[in-house]
């Protein structure tokens, strides 16, 4: 067992720093460095500073890294830059994580707390005086994107839901994530309905938080505990694929818990190898001529933003390929690096302006392509894009649900 | 699902992907990280210097001899003297057509070639020969030049460049500084920060005003190669404001002109329908006798097989890890373990800093359709082709030849797969 944020847990990432050839490719692509001189950039705080760290902090500008993972994605030498940065930041903040970071990293707690008082919670979240107070006391920026609380959770719906009587394909385990349980209930329902329409028997085990928001706020102990529990929960059907509509949580299970926090339990590795983004899962069916293509046309042109953490899975952009199959629909990849929210980064008072600047090229693209309607796989990014542009932002499954005539 | 899998997104892989997509094929491009384009200088080299052994040049001994004025005229002789050179697989026309094809893809970014090399100033004040340049780099043959840079930029010293250009370009020169941080408060800005700022018309105007105030009556102005990242007309506007030609001067990486080219080609590939998968390494493959049936991509969480009927392998060379040397001094190709040419030479590495290292001539030998071959010239796999930096027989940075080798071999590989006619023969 590793100590939280210990260097032992990060040996693999540390070993990779010697592969750095100082080519500067990561520096050219980092979305934070592109908008602020306050950050000294991935190569400096990553492989360069890591060499001198030995448990000490050498460059506090590291805190400006948003953990978007772009640097690791583009590095042609396999340096685990973002992973190094995440561990170093956790070490830097250990013992003095602000209360704010402890609260916003507990999505399911927030969802549960707000559910019984959803209208009140929404009123507070959209009340400028209350938001001013939140900024002053907690450091959550008054204009930052916030979820909309619901009085009904996905589980409430699931309990009343009658699945089709005779599934024609095998079982799939559905992972909705905390946001899919409390805030993005529609997305979760649509995903289940599409899977059932295709003939799958959908199983939704009890499931907690993956721990990602805690991990990105440096709270590794809590994050490890959560991801281990979740891996056990999702492992219920050892042979069934696990399908998810929460792409950042998928990233956590596929590799971040292992690569950043050194969790190498067999249950996690197994779940991580079986879990699929829903678009990835459906595109795979299509590639094997196993996805019915009896779609009704949807006449629309809409921008698509691939979230950083989905890109970090190194599988391309399955949603773009999948949505091409729907007649009438033109999906334009916005080709933006990051929307600027980066989980909880962009809501923090001291990071808000940077987050907005990071997201600006994307917001401009959305306004240019279709100011009313955009597509993105991750909920926090959808909230960010919607808040900045006023557009309705949906998960790719929205289109499949509609094209199959389910809604 | 996919007709062609291309591995690697450098100039070779991007060219191959676009070419195959233009031919109506379904292409998947798998690449570990970004390719080398933004580490180059954003121009296209064909042959910049002849190295010893070639006919017609004066010098002898190791290293570059002479700058080449008209590369296509010199290729046949050069190839006769370097029989293992990658260019030996192509006709001169094939190289010229490949380079013209690339220029045609990016008309905003590359000035069409007319058979003659350009010379482009560098931050050290050398005049570097290269074939296709960006419009911002055309040397106007001035008699006097002002070399100007912001005091806050990394690695650009106008006085140094000016002093050397005096000799290399035979011009009257003077170096000047302007004081303009790329972003308020920054004292040590990267070329990327400047280039992004120059995308903003207000910053560009301010920049131009300061340059105009600084310089004398020189006929042309050399500025560092930071003139716009997303826009390609910043140099033109500066030139209009200053009332004389401006020339982008090549810097150490990251290269802004290289980023422009990388961006343009990647955008073209995607627009042509290429499925781009960035960020995962191809770590293995499956084969059935001499046919590769699938390649294995190490994605987050698991390995994913990509079945394909044709594979074009464009992974670069040593610099990108496609070739490695183990502790016994043996060289290996890391993915398919392909047979190598040149690995048996003596003294692959020498301690002489200025000598060419023979190690960098090692690579994967191919036939004229770019299929890797064994020592007895038999294709190793029927459906595997190689392009770009992995080909043996050239030290690209000495000759300035790597770009055209990459594009020509990429097109040769794709055309060999899909052409109805037989592939063209070699130069001799
Ligand atoms: C220091 C230096 C200076 C040079 N100077 C010059 C010059 O002046 N002029 C010149 O013409 N050439 C020069 N070159 C050579 C230059 O590298 C080549 O000309 C050209 O860029 C090669 O392009 P490429 O597409 O073959 O490979 P690269 O641009 O190297 O691209 C290869 C890509 O393949 C990817 N890749 C590799 N293996 C895998 C795998 N297993 N799975 C997935 N992806 C993989 C890599 O990540 C990379 O993205 C220089 C090279 C070096 C190292
Ligand atoms: S991209 Fe990778 S190799 Fe290049 S400077 Fe960054 S960490 Fe180093
Ligand atoms: S993770 Fe993102 S913000 Fe952090 S250094 Fe890398 S690219 Fe920059």
Coordinates of N, CA and C in Angstrom, one line a residue, chain B residues 11 37 53 74 110 130 132 140 144 147 156 196 213 231 236 240-242 338-339 362 378 397 411 425:
Chain B
X11 N 5.3 14.2 -41.1 CA 5.0 14.6 -42.5 C 4.7 13.4 -43.3
X37 N 6.7 17.7 -37.4 CA 6.7 18.9 -38.2 C 7.0 20.2 -37.5
X53 N 31.4 12.6 -51.7 CA 31.2 11.4 -52.4 C 30.4 11.7 -53.7
X74 N 20.5 18.1 -59.4 CA 21.6 17.4 -58.8 C 21.3 16.0 -58.3
X110 N 2.6 27.3 -48.6 CA 3.8 27.0 -49.3 C 3.9 27.6 -50.6
X130 N 16.7 25.6 -48.7 CA 15.5 24.7 -48.6 C 14.7 24.9 -49.8
X132 N 10.8 24.3 -50.6 CA 9.5 25.1 -50.5 C 9.5 25.9 -49.3
X140 N 14.2 38.7 -50.4 CA 14.0 39.7 -51.5 C 15.3 40.1 -52.1
X144 N 20.6 45.8 -48.0 CA 20.7 46.1 -46.6 C 19.5 45.6 -45.9
X147 N 17.7 43.7 -38.7 CA 17.3 42.5 -38.0 C 16.7 43.0 -36.7
X156 N 16.7 34.7 -29.4 CA 16.8 35.5 -30.7 C 17.6 36.7 -30.4
X196 N 0.8 34.0 -30.9 CA -0.6 34.1 -30.6 C -0.9 35.6 -30.4
X213 N 9.7 52.5 -35.7 CA 10.5 53.5 -34.9 C 12.0 53.1 -34.8
X231 N -3.3 32.9 -38.0 CA -3.5 33.6 -39.3 C -2.2 33.6 -40.1
X236 N 2.3 39.8 -44.2 CA 1.9 40.7 -45.3 C 1.5 42.1 -44.7
X240 N 3.3 45.7 -45.3 CA 2.6 46.9 -45.7 C 2.8 48.1 -44.8
X241 N 2.7 47.8 -43.5 CA 2.9 49.0 -42.6 C 4.3 49.5 -42.7
X242 N 5.3 48.6 -42.8 CA 6.7 49.0 -42.8 C 7.2 49.5 -44.1
X338 N 11.7 -5.4 -37.9 CA 12.0 -5.5 -39.3 C 13.5 -5.6 -39.5
X339 N 14.0 -6.3 -40.6 CA 15.4 -6.3 -40.9 C 16.0 -4.9 -41.2
X362 N 21.3 4.1 -40.5 CA 20.6 2.8 -40.3 C 19.1 2.9 -40.5
X378 N 13.4 -10.1 -50.5 CA 12.0 -10.6 -50.5 C 11.2 -9.7 -49.5
X397 N 19.6 15.7 -41.6 CA 19.9 17.1 -41.2 C 21.1 17.7 -41.8
X411 N 3.8 8.9 -50.6 CA 3.0 8.8 -51.8 C 3.3 7.5 -52.6
X425 N 10.0 2.8 -61.4 CA 11.3 2.3 -61.0 C 12.1 3.4 -60.4

